[in-house]
Amino acid sequence: FLHSSGSESSYRGIPPGLSTRLRSALAVLDMDYPYTQKTLKSQYRLLVKKHHPDKNKGDKKAEEKFKEITSAYAYLMEHAEDR
């Protein structure tokens, strides 16, 4: 997954020492580091509701964003330090 804007400014609040994949996942979910499972789940639910295909019938951009959010969430849950 790549953040749709692709710019460095999309990584604000995320330390440069983190892996590119972790930084990208945080940017997709518009989150800062460090994060907790609780804040991750909350942000995920908010974004999934907004971009869910059933809510955005036929909108391919929303569908792609939904997939990107889901992928980023799964990655971040695997790497959450408070698991």
Short mmCIF file of C-alpha atoms in Angstrom, two decimals:
data_model
loop_
_atom_site.label_atom_id
_atom_site.label_comp_id
_atom_site.label_asym_id
_atom_site.label_seq_id
_atom_site.Cartn_x
_atom_site.Cartn_y
_atom_site.Cartn_z
CA PHE A 1 0.00 0.00 0.00
CA LEU A 2 1.13 3.49 -0.76
CA HIS A 3 -0.32 6.69 0.51
CA SER A 4 -2.34 8.21 -2.27
CA SER A 5 -0.66 11.61 -2.11
CA GLY A 6 2.82 10.11 -2.11
CA SER A 7 4.38 13.26 -0.69
CA GLU A 8 6.67 13.58 2.31
CA SER A 9 4.18 16.00 3.88
CA SER A 10 1.78 13.08 4.26
CA TYR A 11 4.19 11.70 6.88
CA ARG A 12 3.88 14.64 9.28
CA GLY A 13 4.13 13.53 12.89
CA ILE A 14 5.79 10.24 11.91
CA PRO A 15 9.47 9.87 12.86
CA PRO A 16 11.82 9.38 9.88
CA GLY A 17 13.55 6.38 11.52
CA LEU A 18 10.56 4.09 10.99
CA SER A 19 10.37 1.68 8.09
CA THR A 20 8.84 3.02 4.90
CA ARG A 21 6.03 0.48 5.09
CA LEU A 22 5.15 1.45 8.66
CA ARG A 23 5.29 5.15 7.81
CA SER A 24 3.09 4.56 4.76
CA ALA A 25 0.51 2.59 6.75
CA LEU A 26 0.33 5.32 9.38
CA ALA A 27 -0.10 7.95 6.68
CA VAL A 28 -2.93 5.99 5.02
CA LEU A 29 -4.80 5.99 8.33
CA ASP A 30 -3.75 9.59 9.08
CA MET A 31 -2.15 8.54 12.37
CA ASP A 32 0.96 9.53 14.29
CA TYR A 33 3.55 7.29 15.93
CA PRO A 34 3.47 5.84 18.50
CA TYR A 35 -0.03 4.43 18.29
CA THR A 36 -2.08 2.03 20.39
CA GLN A 37 -4.44 -0.72 19.28
CA LYS A 38 -7.29 1.33 20.72
CA THR A 39 -6.49 4.45 18.66
CA LEU A 40 -5.79 2.31 15.61
CA LYS A 41 -9.16 0.54 15.83
CA SER A 42 -10.97 3.82 16.36
CA GLN A 43 -9.38 5.49 13.34
CA TYR A 44 -9.88 2.36 11.22
CA ARG A 45 -13.60 2.22 12.01
CA LEU A 46 -14.02 5.89 11.19
CA LEU A 47 -12.30 5.58 7.79
CA VAL A 48 -13.93 2.27 6.86
CA LYS A 49 -17.39 3.74 7.40
CA LYS A 50 -16.51 6.70 5.20
CA HIS A 51 -15.00 4.67 2.33
CA HIS A 52 -17.05 1.46 2.48
CA PRO A 53 -18.17 0.28 -1.00
CA ASP A 54 -21.79 -0.13 0.16
CA LYS A 55 -21.89 3.52 1.18
CA ASN A 56 -20.18 4.73 -2.02
CA LYS A 57 -21.97 2.65 -4.62
CA GLY A 58 -19.91 2.37 -7.78
CA ASP A 59 -17.17 4.80 -6.66
CA LYS A 60 -13.94 3.05 -7.64
CA LYS A 61 -11.77 5.58 -5.77
CA ALA A 62 -13.64 4.87 -2.53
CA GLU A 63 -13.31 1.14 -3.13
CA GLU A 64 -9.54 1.43 -3.67
CA LYS A 65 -9.18 3.64 -0.59
CA PHE A 66 -11.17 1.07 1.41
CA LYS A 67 -8.76 -1.68 0.34
CA GLU A 68 -5.76 0.52 1.14
CA ILE A 69 -7.16 1.29 4.61
CA THR A 70 -7.86 -2.39 5.31
CA SER A 71 -4.34 -3.40 4.25
CA ALA A 72 -2.72 -0.66 6.33
CA TYR A 73 -4.83 -1.61 9.36
CA ALA A 74 -3.85 -5.28 9.12
CA TYR A 75 -0.17 -4.37 8.88
CA LEU A 76 -0.30 -1.97 11.82
CA MET A 77 -2.22 -4.45 14.00
CA GLU A 78 0.53 -7.01 13.38
CA HIS A 79 3.15 -4.49 14.45
CA ALA A 80 1.35 -2.82 17.36
CA GLU A 81 3.59 -2.74 20.40
CA ASP A 82 0.70 -3.08 22.86
CA ARG A 83 -0.59 -6.41 21.51
#
